[in-house]
């Protein structure tokens, strides 16, 4: 954790320590012993400063200007359906009240990065582990780790869409129950090239939906316009076989034709990894 990510400003210190210890333990627990409720925290909304709200407002303002053109209509519909406040850091409780009626997904505050199994256990329950700190104004353009802008503005609008919602839960269940390192690595690549850096073709134009692109002006322009990017048609096996590096703009991206394509491919892959019927009890 970096010194300028001030988790304990908006999470009580004791709760933060308890949640972090529970999340750390999850790395060593069996899938059905992991209880995500033990690593969720309370967002103390009144502790955000005016400067925090200003950072949020600046980021949303700058980003929406381009996203009206750049982003998938499914993402833009999600932003409208969630009623995200343009001027204030979002209250996750309010976001959740909107999501509940749409897909049942929830955004749940966590004390930073979760071990992979803990993260998957949340997704399997339609709960999205959400970073609730916001970047400092000195780092508006780039922060290597997620913050509430990346997580709520970048990820959560897609959770309002029933097809993407189903995909992400199936992904979580498959990744939680899978013990084969070969498939775990492949599922990590799938997450990267879809949830984080995915593109989709809509009405003949390539649009953004991955959170890493939604939340970054620089990389979004590179992803859509650069001749250096190899934009390949989505193919589950090929995606899962493609390695990636995190420290530079992505030279390879995958383009969906629809979110149904992603959901259906994920359902097939889950059956392949786990065997049919295995996920029913999760
Ligand atoms: Fe992300």
PDB file of C-alpha atoms and ligand atoms in Angstrom:
ATOM      1  CA  UNK A   1       0.000   0.000   0.000  1.00  0.00           C
ATOM      2  CA  UNK A   2       1.267   3.463  -0.863  1.00  0.00           C
ATOM      3  CA  UNK A   3       1.419   6.244   1.647  1.00  0.00           C
ATOM      4  CA  UNK A   4      -0.820   8.504  -0.432  1.00  0.00           C
ATOM      5  CA  UNK A   5      -3.669   5.971  -0.564  1.00  0.00           C
ATOM      6  CA  UNK A   6      -5.368   6.866   2.694  1.00  0.00           C
ATOM      7  CA  UNK A   7      -7.657   3.945   3.404  1.00  0.00           C
ATOM      8  CA  UNK A   8      -7.978   4.716   7.078  1.00  0.00           C
ATOM      9  CA  UNK A   9      -9.356   8.180   6.273  1.00  0.00           C
ATOM     10  CA  UNK A  10     -12.620   6.636   5.126  1.00  0.00           C
ATOM     11  CA  UNK A  11     -12.516   3.230   6.871  1.00  0.00           C
ATOM     12  CA  UNK A  12     -12.229   2.886  10.657  1.00  0.00           C
ATOM     13  CA  UNK A  13      -8.730   1.698  11.574  1.00  0.00           C
ATOM     14  CA  UNK A  14      -9.900  -1.297  13.575  1.00  0.00           C
ATOM     15  CA  UNK A  15     -12.305  -2.407  10.864  1.00  0.00           C
ATOM     16  CA  UNK A  16      -9.575  -1.943   8.254  1.00  0.00           C
ATOM     17  CA  UNK A  17      -7.162  -4.210  10.166  1.00  0.00           C
ATOM     18  CA  UNK A  18      -9.841  -6.856  10.761  1.00  0.00           C
ATOM     19  CA  UNK A  19     -10.907  -6.882   7.112  1.00  0.00           C
ATOM     20  CA  UNK A  20      -7.356  -7.018   5.826  1.00  0.00           C
ATOM     21  CA  UNK A  21      -6.506  -9.966   8.097  1.00  0.00           C
ATOM     22  CA  UNK A  22      -9.654 -11.817   6.968  1.00  0.00           C
ATOM     23  CA  UNK A  23      -8.809 -11.216   3.312  1.00  0.00           C
ATOM     24  CA  UNK A  24      -5.253 -12.465   3.854  1.00  0.00           C
ATOM     25  CA  UNK A  25      -6.606 -15.628   5.491  1.00  0.00           C
ATOM     26  CA  UNK A  26      -8.865 -16.273   2.495  1.00  0.00           C
ATOM     27  CA  UNK A  27      -5.808 -17.033   0.370  1.00  0.00           C
ATOM     28  CA  UNK A  28      -5.340 -20.225   2.398  1.00  0.00           C
ATOM     29  CA  UNK A  29      -8.982 -21.259   2.790  1.00  0.00           C
ATOM     30  CA  UNK A  30     -11.028 -23.717   0.815  1.00  0.00           C
ATOM     31  CA  UNK A  31     -13.498 -22.068  -1.562  1.00  0.00           C
ATOM     32  CA  UNK A  32     -16.554 -22.903   0.532  1.00  0.00           C
ATOM     33  CA  UNK A  33     -14.942 -21.595   3.753  1.00  0.00           C
ATOM     34  CA  UNK A  34     -14.368 -18.097   2.395  1.00  0.00           C
ATOM     35  CA  UNK A  35     -16.914 -15.597   3.710  1.00  0.00           C
ATOM     36  CA  UNK A  36     -16.636 -12.307   1.820  1.00  0.00           C
ATOM     37  CA  UNK A  37     -18.655 -10.510   4.514  1.00  0.00           C
ATOM     38  CA  UNK A  38     -15.576 -10.746   6.768  1.00  0.00           C
ATOM     39  CA  UNK A  39     -13.492  -8.505   4.539  1.00  0.00           C
ATOM     40  CA  UNK A  40     -16.023  -5.837   3.677  1.00  0.00           C
ATOM     41  CA  UNK A  41     -15.825  -2.417   5.317  1.00  0.00           C
ATOM     42  CA  UNK A  42     -18.032   0.592   5.957  1.00  0.00           C
ATOM     43  CA  UNK A  43     -17.591   3.636   3.726  1.00  0.00           C
ATOM     44  CA  UNK A  44     -17.602   6.674   6.019  1.00  0.00           C
ATOM     45  CA  UNK A  45     -18.901   9.089   3.470  1.00  0.00           C
ATOM     46  CA  UNK A  46     -18.734  12.182   5.689  1.00  0.00           C
ATOM     47  CA  UNK A  47     -14.952  11.822   5.868  1.00  0.00           C
ATOM     48  CA  UNK A  48     -14.299  12.655   2.208  1.00  0.00           C
ATOM     49  CA  UNK A  49     -12.870  16.142   1.895  1.00  0.00           C
ATOM     50  CA  UNK A  50     -13.960  18.812  -0.558  1.00  0.00           C
ATOM     51  CA  UNK A  51     -10.705  18.121  -2.368  1.00  0.00           C
ATOM     52  CA  UNK A  52     -11.713  14.438  -2.763  1.00  0.00           C
ATOM     53  CA  UNK A  53     -15.040  15.492  -4.290  1.00  0.00           C
ATOM     54  CA  UNK A  54     -13.248  17.948  -6.570  1.00  0.00           C
ATOM     55  CA  UNK A  55     -10.933  15.182  -7.834  1.00  0.00           C
ATOM     56  CA  UNK A  56     -13.961  12.985  -8.590  1.00  0.00           C
ATOM     57  CA  UNK A  57     -15.780  15.844 -10.364  1.00  0.00           C
ATOM     58  CA  UNK A  58     -12.725  16.710 -12.471  1.00  0.00           C
ATOM     59  CA  UNK A  59     -12.157  13.090 -13.498  1.00  0.00           C
ATOM     60  CA  UNK A  60     -15.813  12.472 -14.422  1.00  0.00           C
ATOM     61  CA  UNK A  61     -16.043  15.747 -16.324  1.00  0.00           C
ATOM     62  CA  UNK A  62     -12.878  15.099 -18.340  1.00  0.00           C
ATOM     63  CA  UNK A  63     -13.700  11.508 -19.042  1.00  0.00           C
ATOM     64  CA  UNK A  64     -17.385  11.809 -19.969  1.00  0.00           C
ATOM     65  CA  UNK A  65     -16.602  14.374 -22.620  1.00  0.00           C
ATOM     66  CA  UNK A  66     -14.748  11.711 -24.642  1.00  0.00           C
ATOM     67  CA  UNK A  67     -16.680   8.669 -23.493  1.00  0.00           C
ATOM     68  CA  UNK A  68     -19.905   9.818 -25.131  1.00  0.00           C
ATOM     69  CA  UNK A  69     -18.050   8.993 -28.368  1.00  0.00           C
ATOM     70  CA  UNK A  70     -15.646   6.298 -27.184  1.00  0.00           C
ATOM     71  CA  UNK A  71     -17.626   4.065 -24.842  1.00  0.00           C
ATOM     72  CA  UNK A  72     -19.983   1.157 -25.402  1.00  0.00           C
ATOM     73  CA  UNK A  73     -23.629   2.175 -25.207  1.00  0.00           C
ATOM     74  CA  UNK A  74     -24.030  -0.544 -22.559  1.00  0.00           C
ATOM     75  CA  UNK A  75     -21.528   1.320 -20.368  1.00  0.00           C
ATOM     76  CA  UNK A  76     -23.190   4.696 -21.021  1.00  0.00           C
ATOM     77  CA  UNK A  77     -26.628   3.246 -20.241  1.00  0.00           C
ATOM     78  CA  UNK A  78     -25.178   1.898 -17.000  1.00  0.00           C
ATOM     79  CA  UNK A  79     -23.863   5.322 -16.004  1.00  0.00           C
ATOM     80  CA  UNK A  80     -27.348   6.781 -16.528  1.00  0.00           C
ATOM     81  CA  UNK A  81     -29.110   3.957 -14.731  1.00  0.00           C
ATOM     82  CA  UNK A  82     -26.859   4.241 -11.680  1.00  0.00           C
ATOM     83  CA  UNK A  83     -27.440   7.976 -11.434  1.00  0.00           C
ATOM     84  CA  UNK A  84     -23.778   8.608 -10.604  1.00  0.00           C
ATOM     85  CA  UNK A  85     -23.287  12.052  -9.067  1.00  0.00           C
ATOM     86  CA  UNK A  86     -20.945  14.094 -11.241  1.00  0.00           C
ATOM     87  CA  UNK A  87     -19.916  16.389  -8.395  1.00  0.00           C
ATOM     88  CA  UNK A  88     -19.385  14.042  -5.471  1.00  0.00           C
ATOM     89  CA  UNK A  89     -17.565  10.798  -4.738  1.00  0.00           C
ATOM     90  CA  UNK A  90     -20.298   8.143  -4.977  1.00  0.00           C
ATOM     91  CA  UNK A  91     -21.959   6.609  -1.939  1.00  0.00           C
ATOM     92  CA  UNK A  92     -21.826   2.870  -2.510  1.00  0.00           C
ATOM     93  CA  UNK A  93     -25.127   2.428  -0.635  1.00  0.00           C
ATOM     94  CA  UNK A  94     -26.857   4.633  -3.161  1.00  0.00           C
ATOM     95  CA  UNK A  95     -25.221   2.867  -6.124  1.00  0.00           C
ATOM     96  CA  UNK A  96     -26.322  -0.445  -4.620  1.00  0.00           C
ATOM     97  CA  UNK A  97     -29.919   0.689  -4.238  1.00  0.00           C
ATOM     98  CA  UNK A  98     -29.976   1.311  -8.000  1.00  0.00           C
ATOM     99  CA  UNK A  99     -28.174  -1.935  -8.864  1.00  0.00           C
ATOM    100  CA  UNK A 100     -30.388  -4.084  -6.641  1.00  0.00           C
ATOM    101  CA  UNK A 101     -33.387  -3.710  -8.911  1.00  0.00           C
ATOM    102  CA  UNK A 102     -31.393  -4.082 -12.128  1.00  0.00           C
ATOM    103  CA  UNK A 103     -29.177  -7.150 -11.634  1.00  0.00           C
ATOM    104  CA  UNK A 104     -28.689  -7.706  -7.905  1.00  0.00           C
ATOM    105  CA  UNK A 105     -24.994  -6.854  -8.131  1.00  0.00           C
ATOM    106  CA  UNK A 106     -23.543  -4.923  -5.193  1.00  0.00           C
ATOM    107  CA  UNK A 107     -20.463  -2.788  -4.761  1.00  0.00           C
ATOM    108  CA  UNK A 108     -18.760  -3.650  -1.453  1.00  0.00           C
ATOM    109  CA  UNK A 109     -15.926  -1.599   0.079  1.00  0.00           C
ATOM    110  CA  UNK A 110     -12.683  -3.505   0.745  1.00  0.00           C
ATOM    111  CA  UNK A 111      -9.363  -2.538   2.368  1.00  0.00           C
ATOM    112  CA  UNK A 112      -7.304  -2.647  -0.859  1.00  0.00           C
ATOM    113  CA  UNK A 113      -6.176  -5.546  -2.987  1.00  0.00           C
ATOM    114  CA  UNK A 114      -7.682  -8.918  -2.173  1.00  0.00           C
ATOM    115  CA  UNK A 115      -5.958 -12.266  -2.728  1.00  0.00           C
ATOM    116  CA  UNK A 116      -7.301 -13.854  -5.917  1.00  0.00           C
ATOM    117  CA  UNK A 117      -9.541 -16.447  -4.230  1.00  0.00           C
ATOM    118  CA  UNK A 118     -11.096 -13.788  -1.998  1.00  0.00           C
ATOM    119  CA  UNK A 119     -11.780 -11.622  -5.037  1.00  0.00           C
ATOM    120  CA  UNK A 120     -13.378 -14.518  -6.933  1.00  0.00           C
ATOM    121  CA  UNK A 121     -15.516 -15.436  -3.901  1.00  0.00           C
ATOM    122  CA  UNK A 122     -17.020 -11.931  -4.017  1.00  0.00           C
ATOM    123  CA  UNK A 123     -17.749 -12.090  -7.749  1.00  0.00           C
ATOM    124  CA  UNK A 124     -19.399 -15.485  -7.321  1.00  0.00           C
ATOM    125  CA  UNK A 125     -21.960 -13.760  -5.053  1.00  0.00           C
ATOM    126  CA  UNK A 126     -22.527 -10.798  -7.398  1.00  0.00           C
ATOM    127  CA  UNK A 127     -20.522  -8.573  -5.048  1.00  0.00           C
ATOM    128  CA  UNK A 128     -17.832  -6.348  -6.490  1.00  0.00           C
ATOM    129  CA  UNK A 129     -14.872  -5.617  -4.177  1.00  0.00           C
ATOM    130  CA  UNK A 130     -14.561  -1.865  -4.400  1.00  0.00           C
ATOM    131  CA  UNK A 131     -11.723   0.460  -3.502  1.00  0.00           C
ATOM    132  CA  UNK A 132     -13.240   3.515  -1.855  1.00  0.00           C
ATOM    133  CA  UNK A 133     -10.257   5.842  -1.558  1.00  0.00           C
ATOM    134  CA  UNK A 134      -9.719   8.407  -4.280  1.00  0.00           C
ATOM    135  CA  UNK A 135      -6.438   9.414  -5.896  1.00  0.00           C
ATOM    136  CA  UNK A 136      -4.747  12.650  -4.776  1.00  0.00           C
ATOM    137  CA  UNK A 137      -5.096  15.665  -7.065  1.00  0.00           C
ATOM    138  CA  UNK A 138      -1.382  15.450  -7.899  1.00  0.00           C
ATOM    139  CA  UNK A 139      -2.040  12.083  -9.610  1.00  0.00           C
ATOM    140  CA  UNK A 140      -5.172  12.818 -11.594  1.00  0.00           C
ATOM    141  CA  UNK A 141      -3.954  11.201 -14.781  1.00  0.00           C
ATOM    142  CA  UNK A 142      -2.425   8.005 -13.580  1.00  0.00           C
ATOM    143  CA  UNK A 143      -2.461   5.843 -10.513  1.00  0.00           C
ATOM    144  CA  UNK A 144      -1.050   2.317 -10.748  1.00  0.00           C
ATOM    145  CA  UNK A 145      -3.539   0.874  -8.257  1.00  0.00           C
ATOM    146  CA  UNK A 146      -7.334   1.066  -8.409  1.00  0.00           C
ATOM    147  CA  UNK A 147      -9.271   3.798  -6.638  1.00  0.00           C
ATOM    148  CA  UNK A 148     -13.004   4.566  -6.468  1.00  0.00           C
ATOM    149  CA  UNK A 149     -12.881   6.265  -9.853  1.00  0.00           C
ATOM    150  CA  UNK A 150     -11.442   3.153 -11.494  1.00  0.00           C
ATOM    151  CA  UNK A 151     -13.726   0.791  -9.576  1.00  0.00           C
ATOM    152  CA  UNK A 152     -17.088   2.583  -9.449  1.00  0.00           C
ATOM    153  CA  UNK A 153     -16.926   4.781 -12.525  1.00  0.00           C
ATOM    154  CA  UNK A 154     -14.878   2.310 -14.566  1.00  0.00           C
ATOM    155  CA  UNK A 155     -16.324  -1.074 -13.570  1.00  0.00           C
ATOM    156  CA  UNK A 156     -19.711  -0.752 -11.909  1.00  0.00           C
ATOM    157  CA  UNK A 157     -21.828   0.701 -14.786  1.00  0.00           C
ATOM    158  CA  UNK A 158     -21.503  -2.609 -16.668  1.00  0.00           C
ATOM    159  CA  UNK A 159     -22.898  -4.454 -13.648  1.00  0.00           C
ATOM    160  CA  UNK A 160     -26.252  -2.834 -14.463  1.00  0.00           C
ATOM    161  CA  UNK A 161     -26.430  -4.880 -17.659  1.00  0.00           C
ATOM    162  CA  UNK A 162     -28.034  -8.331 -17.145  1.00  0.00           C
ATOM    163  CA  UNK A 163     -25.844 -10.079 -19.744  1.00  0.00           C
ATOM    164  CA  UNK A 164     -22.526  -8.702 -18.475  1.00  0.00           C
ATOM    165  CA  UNK A 165     -23.772  -9.303 -14.919  1.00  0.00           C
ATOM    166  CA  UNK A 166     -24.265 -12.990 -15.669  1.00  0.00           C
ATOM    167  CA  UNK A 167     -20.865 -13.274 -17.357  1.00  0.00           C
ATOM    168  CA  UNK A 168     -19.031 -11.768 -14.392  1.00  0.00           C
ATOM    169  CA  UNK A 169     -20.728 -13.988 -11.842  1.00  0.00           C
ATOM    170  CA  UNK A 170     -20.032 -17.114 -13.902  1.00  0.00           C
ATOM    171  CA  UNK A 171     -16.424 -15.979 -14.203  1.00  0.00           C
ATOM    172  CA  UNK A 172     -16.223 -15.602 -10.413  1.00  0.00           C
ATOM    173  CA  UNK A 173     -17.711 -19.033  -9.747  1.00  0.00           C
ATOM    174  CA  UNK A 174     -15.427 -20.765 -12.242  1.00  0.00           C
ATOM    175  CA  UNK A 175     -12.297 -19.019 -10.949  1.00  0.00           C
ATOM    176  CA  UNK A 176     -13.245 -19.679  -7.311  1.00  0.00           C
ATOM    177  CA  UNK A 177     -13.794 -23.398  -7.824  1.00  0.00           C
ATOM    178  CA  UNK A 178     -10.939 -24.032 -10.228  1.00  0.00           C
ATOM    179  CA  UNK A 179      -7.792 -25.446  -8.644  1.00  0.00           C
ATOM    180  CA  UNK A 180      -5.805 -26.041 -11.819  1.00  0.00           C
ATOM    181  CA  UNK A 181      -2.990 -23.436 -12.136  1.00  0.00           C
ATOM    182  CA  UNK A 182      -3.151 -23.747 -15.937  1.00  0.00           C
ATOM    183  CA  UNK A 183      -6.789 -22.605 -15.993  1.00  0.00           C
ATOM    184  CA  UNK A 184      -6.273 -20.019 -13.247  1.00  0.00           C
ATOM    185  CA  UNK A 185      -3.632 -18.344 -15.408  1.00  0.00           C
ATOM    186  CA  UNK A 186      -5.929 -18.464 -18.435  1.00  0.00           C
ATOM    187  CA  UNK A 187      -8.803 -16.984 -16.447  1.00  0.00           C
ATOM    188  CA  UNK A 188      -6.505 -14.164 -15.334  1.00  0.00           C
ATOM    189  CA  UNK A 189      -5.813 -13.354 -18.977  1.00  0.00           C
ATOM    190  CA  UNK A 190      -9.524 -13.472 -19.771  1.00  0.00           C
ATOM    191  CA  UNK A 191     -10.228 -10.920 -17.023  1.00  0.00           C
ATOM    192  CA  UNK A 192      -7.467  -8.664 -18.318  1.00  0.00           C
ATOM    193  CA  UNK A 193      -8.573  -8.678 -21.960  1.00  0.00           C
ATOM    194  CA  UNK A 194     -12.290  -8.247 -21.155  1.00  0.00           C
ATOM    195  CA  UNK A 195     -13.158  -6.673 -17.798  1.00  0.00           C
ATOM    196  CA  UNK A 196     -10.059  -4.458 -17.764  1.00  0.00           C
ATOM    197  CA  UNK A 197      -9.164  -3.832 -21.424  1.00  0.00           C
ATOM    198  CA  UNK A 198     -12.092  -5.068 -23.494  1.00  0.00           C
ATOM    199  CA  UNK A 199     -13.361  -3.549 -26.740  1.00  0.00           C
ATOM    200  CA  UNK A 200     -16.715  -4.199 -28.425  1.00  0.00           C
ATOM    201  CA  UNK A 201     -18.061  -3.448 -31.903  1.00  0.00           C
ATOM    202  CA  UNK A 202     -21.343  -1.539 -31.917  1.00  0.00           C
ATOM    203  CA  UNK A 203     -23.041  -0.302 -35.085  1.00  0.00           C
ATOM    204  CA  UNK A 204     -19.818  -0.937 -37.030  1.00  0.00           C
ATOM    205  CA  UNK A 205     -17.581   1.042 -34.651  1.00  0.00           C
ATOM    206  CA  UNK A 206     -15.108  -0.227 -32.067  1.00  0.00           C
ATOM    207  CA  UNK A 207     -15.974   1.037 -28.569  1.00  0.00           C
ATOM    208  CA  UNK A 208     -14.495   0.716 -25.085  1.00  0.00           C
ATOM    209  CA  UNK A 209     -15.901  -1.227 -22.184  1.00  0.00           C
ATOM    210  CA  UNK A 210     -12.881  -2.372 -20.119  1.00  0.00           C
ATOM    211  CA  UNK A 211     -12.367  -0.365 -16.959  1.00  0.00           C
ATOM    212  CA  UNK A 212      -8.655   0.204 -17.605  1.00  0.00           C
ATOM    213  CA  UNK A 213      -9.630   1.977 -20.834  1.00  0.00           C
ATOM    214  CA  UNK A 214     -12.755   3.678 -19.507  1.00  0.00           C
ATOM    215  CA  UNK A 215     -10.779   5.262 -16.665  1.00  0.00           C
ATOM    216  CA  UNK A 216      -7.733   6.374 -18.728  1.00  0.00           C
ATOM    217  CA  UNK A 217      -7.797   9.133 -21.337  1.00  0.00           C
ATOM    218  CA  UNK A 218      -4.320   8.312 -22.641  1.00  0.00           C
ATOM    219  CA  UNK A 219      -4.790   4.589 -23.064  1.00  0.00           C
ATOM    220  CA  UNK A 220      -8.320   4.957 -24.473  1.00  0.00           C
ATOM    221  CA  UNK A 221      -7.036   7.048 -27.376  1.00  0.00           C
ATOM    222  CA  UNK A 222      -4.200   4.593 -27.935  1.00  0.00           C
ATOM    223  CA  UNK A 223      -6.602   1.627 -27.843  1.00  0.00           C
ATOM    224  CA  UNK A 224      -9.013   3.099 -30.376  1.00  0.00           C
ATOM    225  CA  UNK A 225      -6.726   5.002 -32.712  1.00  0.00           C
ATOM    226  CA  UNK A 226      -3.123   3.781 -32.649  1.00  0.00           C
ATOM    227  CA  UNK A 227      -1.753   1.798 -35.586  1.00  0.00           C
ATOM    228  CA  UNK A 228       0.436  -0.048 -33.077  1.00  0.00           C
ATOM    229  CA  UNK A 229      -2.532  -1.896 -31.566  1.00  0.00           C
ATOM    230  CA  UNK A 230      -3.495  -5.314 -32.928  1.00  0.00           C
ATOM    231  CA  UNK A 231      -7.311  -5.385 -32.473  1.00  0.00           C
ATOM    232  CA  UNK A 232      -8.293  -9.022 -32.792  1.00  0.00           C
ATOM    233  CA  UNK A 233     -11.748 -10.580 -32.937  1.00  0.00           C
ATOM    234  CA  UNK A 234     -12.672 -12.088 -29.572  1.00  0.00           C
ATOM    235  CA  UNK A 235     -11.963 -15.796 -29.350  1.00  0.00           C
ATOM    236  CA  UNK A 236     -11.975 -17.411 -25.927  1.00  0.00           C
ATOM    237  CA  UNK A 237      -9.076 -19.800 -26.505  1.00  0.00           C
ATOM    238  CA  UNK A 238      -6.916 -17.198 -28.181  1.00  0.00           C
ATOM    239  CA  UNK A 239      -7.612 -14.648 -25.436  1.00  0.00           C
ATOM    240  CA  UNK A 240      -6.745 -17.160 -22.733  1.00  0.00           C
ATOM    241  CA  UNK A 241      -3.485 -18.023 -24.516  1.00  0.00           C
ATOM    242  CA  UNK A 242      -2.338 -14.392 -24.843  1.00  0.00           C
ATOM    243  CA  UNK A 243       0.143 -13.186 -22.220  1.00  0.00           C
ATOM    244  CA  UNK A 244       0.087  -9.535 -21.158  1.00  0.00           C
ATOM    245  CA  UNK A 245       2.299  -7.008 -19.413  1.00  0.00           C
ATOM    246  CA  UNK A 246       0.878  -4.388 -17.104  1.00  0.00           C
ATOM    247  CA  UNK A 247       3.472  -1.638 -17.273  1.00  0.00           C
ATOM    248  CA  UNK A 248       2.806  -0.144 -20.708  1.00  0.00           C
ATOM    249  CA  UNK A 249      -0.065   0.510 -23.126  1.00  0.00           C
ATOM    250  CA  UNK A 250      -1.529  -2.732 -24.446  1.00  0.00           C
ATOM    251  CA  UNK A 251      -0.342  -3.739 -27.940  1.00  0.00           C
ATOM    252  CA  UNK A 252      -3.028  -6.443 -28.331  1.00  0.00           C
ATOM    253  CA  UNK A 253      -6.734  -6.021 -27.611  1.00  0.00           C
ATOM    254  CA  UNK A 254      -9.774  -8.202 -28.295  1.00  0.00           C
ATOM    255  CA  UNK A 255     -13.029  -6.979 -29.816  1.00  0.00           C
ATOM    256  CA  UNK A 256     -16.373  -8.554 -28.893  1.00  0.00           C
ATOM    257  CA  UNK A 257     -19.322  -8.561 -31.264  1.00  0.00           C
ATOM    258  CA  UNK A 258     -21.751  -8.569 -28.329  1.00  0.00           C
ATOM    259  CA  UNK A 259     -21.844  -9.199 -24.595  1.00  0.00           C
ATOM    260  CA  UNK A 260     -23.909 -12.303 -25.335  1.00  0.00           C
ATOM    261  CA  UNK A 261     -20.805 -13.672 -27.086  1.00  0.00           C
ATOM    262  CA  UNK A 262     -18.799 -13.125 -23.902  1.00  0.00           C
ATOM    263  CA  UNK A 263     -21.463 -14.638 -21.632  1.00  0.00           C
ATOM    264  CA  UNK A 264     -21.951 -17.706 -23.804  1.00  0.00           C
ATOM    265  CA  UNK A 265     -18.210 -18.320 -24.219  1.00  0.00           C
ATOM    266  CA  UNK A 266     -17.792 -18.026 -20.444  1.00  0.00           C
ATOM    267  CA  UNK A 267     -20.580 -20.517 -19.800  1.00  0.00           C
ATOM    268  CA  UNK A 268     -18.881 -22.994 -22.135  1.00  0.00           C
ATOM    269  CA  UNK A 269     -15.479 -22.404 -20.559  1.00  0.00           C
ATOM    270  CA  UNK A 270     -16.877 -22.824 -17.029  1.00  0.00           C
ATOM    271  CA  UNK A 271     -18.303 -26.183 -18.010  1.00  0.00           C
ATOM    272  CA  UNK A 272     -15.018 -27.172 -19.584  1.00  0.00           C
ATOM    273  CA  UNK A 273     -13.031 -26.224 -16.471  1.00  0.00           C
ATOM    274  CA  UNK A 274     -15.370 -27.555 -13.830  1.00  0.00           C
ATOM    275  CA  UNK A 275     -17.620 -30.087 -15.496  1.00  0.00           C
ATOM    276  CA  UNK A 276     -21.322 -29.515 -15.976  1.00  0.00           C
ATOM    277  CA  UNK A 277     -23.437 -29.171 -12.845  1.00  0.00           C
ATOM    278  CA  UNK A 278     -20.494 -28.340 -10.561  1.00  0.00           C
ATOM    279  CA  UNK A 279     -21.425 -24.689 -10.149  1.00  0.00           C
ATOM    280  CA  UNK A 280     -25.049 -25.193  -9.160  1.00  0.00           C
ATOM    281  CA  UNK A 281     -24.372 -25.147  -5.430  1.00  0.00           C
ATOM    282  CA  UNK A 282     -22.144 -22.064  -5.278  1.00  0.00           C
TER     283      UNK A 282
HETATM  284 FE1  LIG B   1     -10.049  -2.908 -12.569  1.00  0.00          FE
END
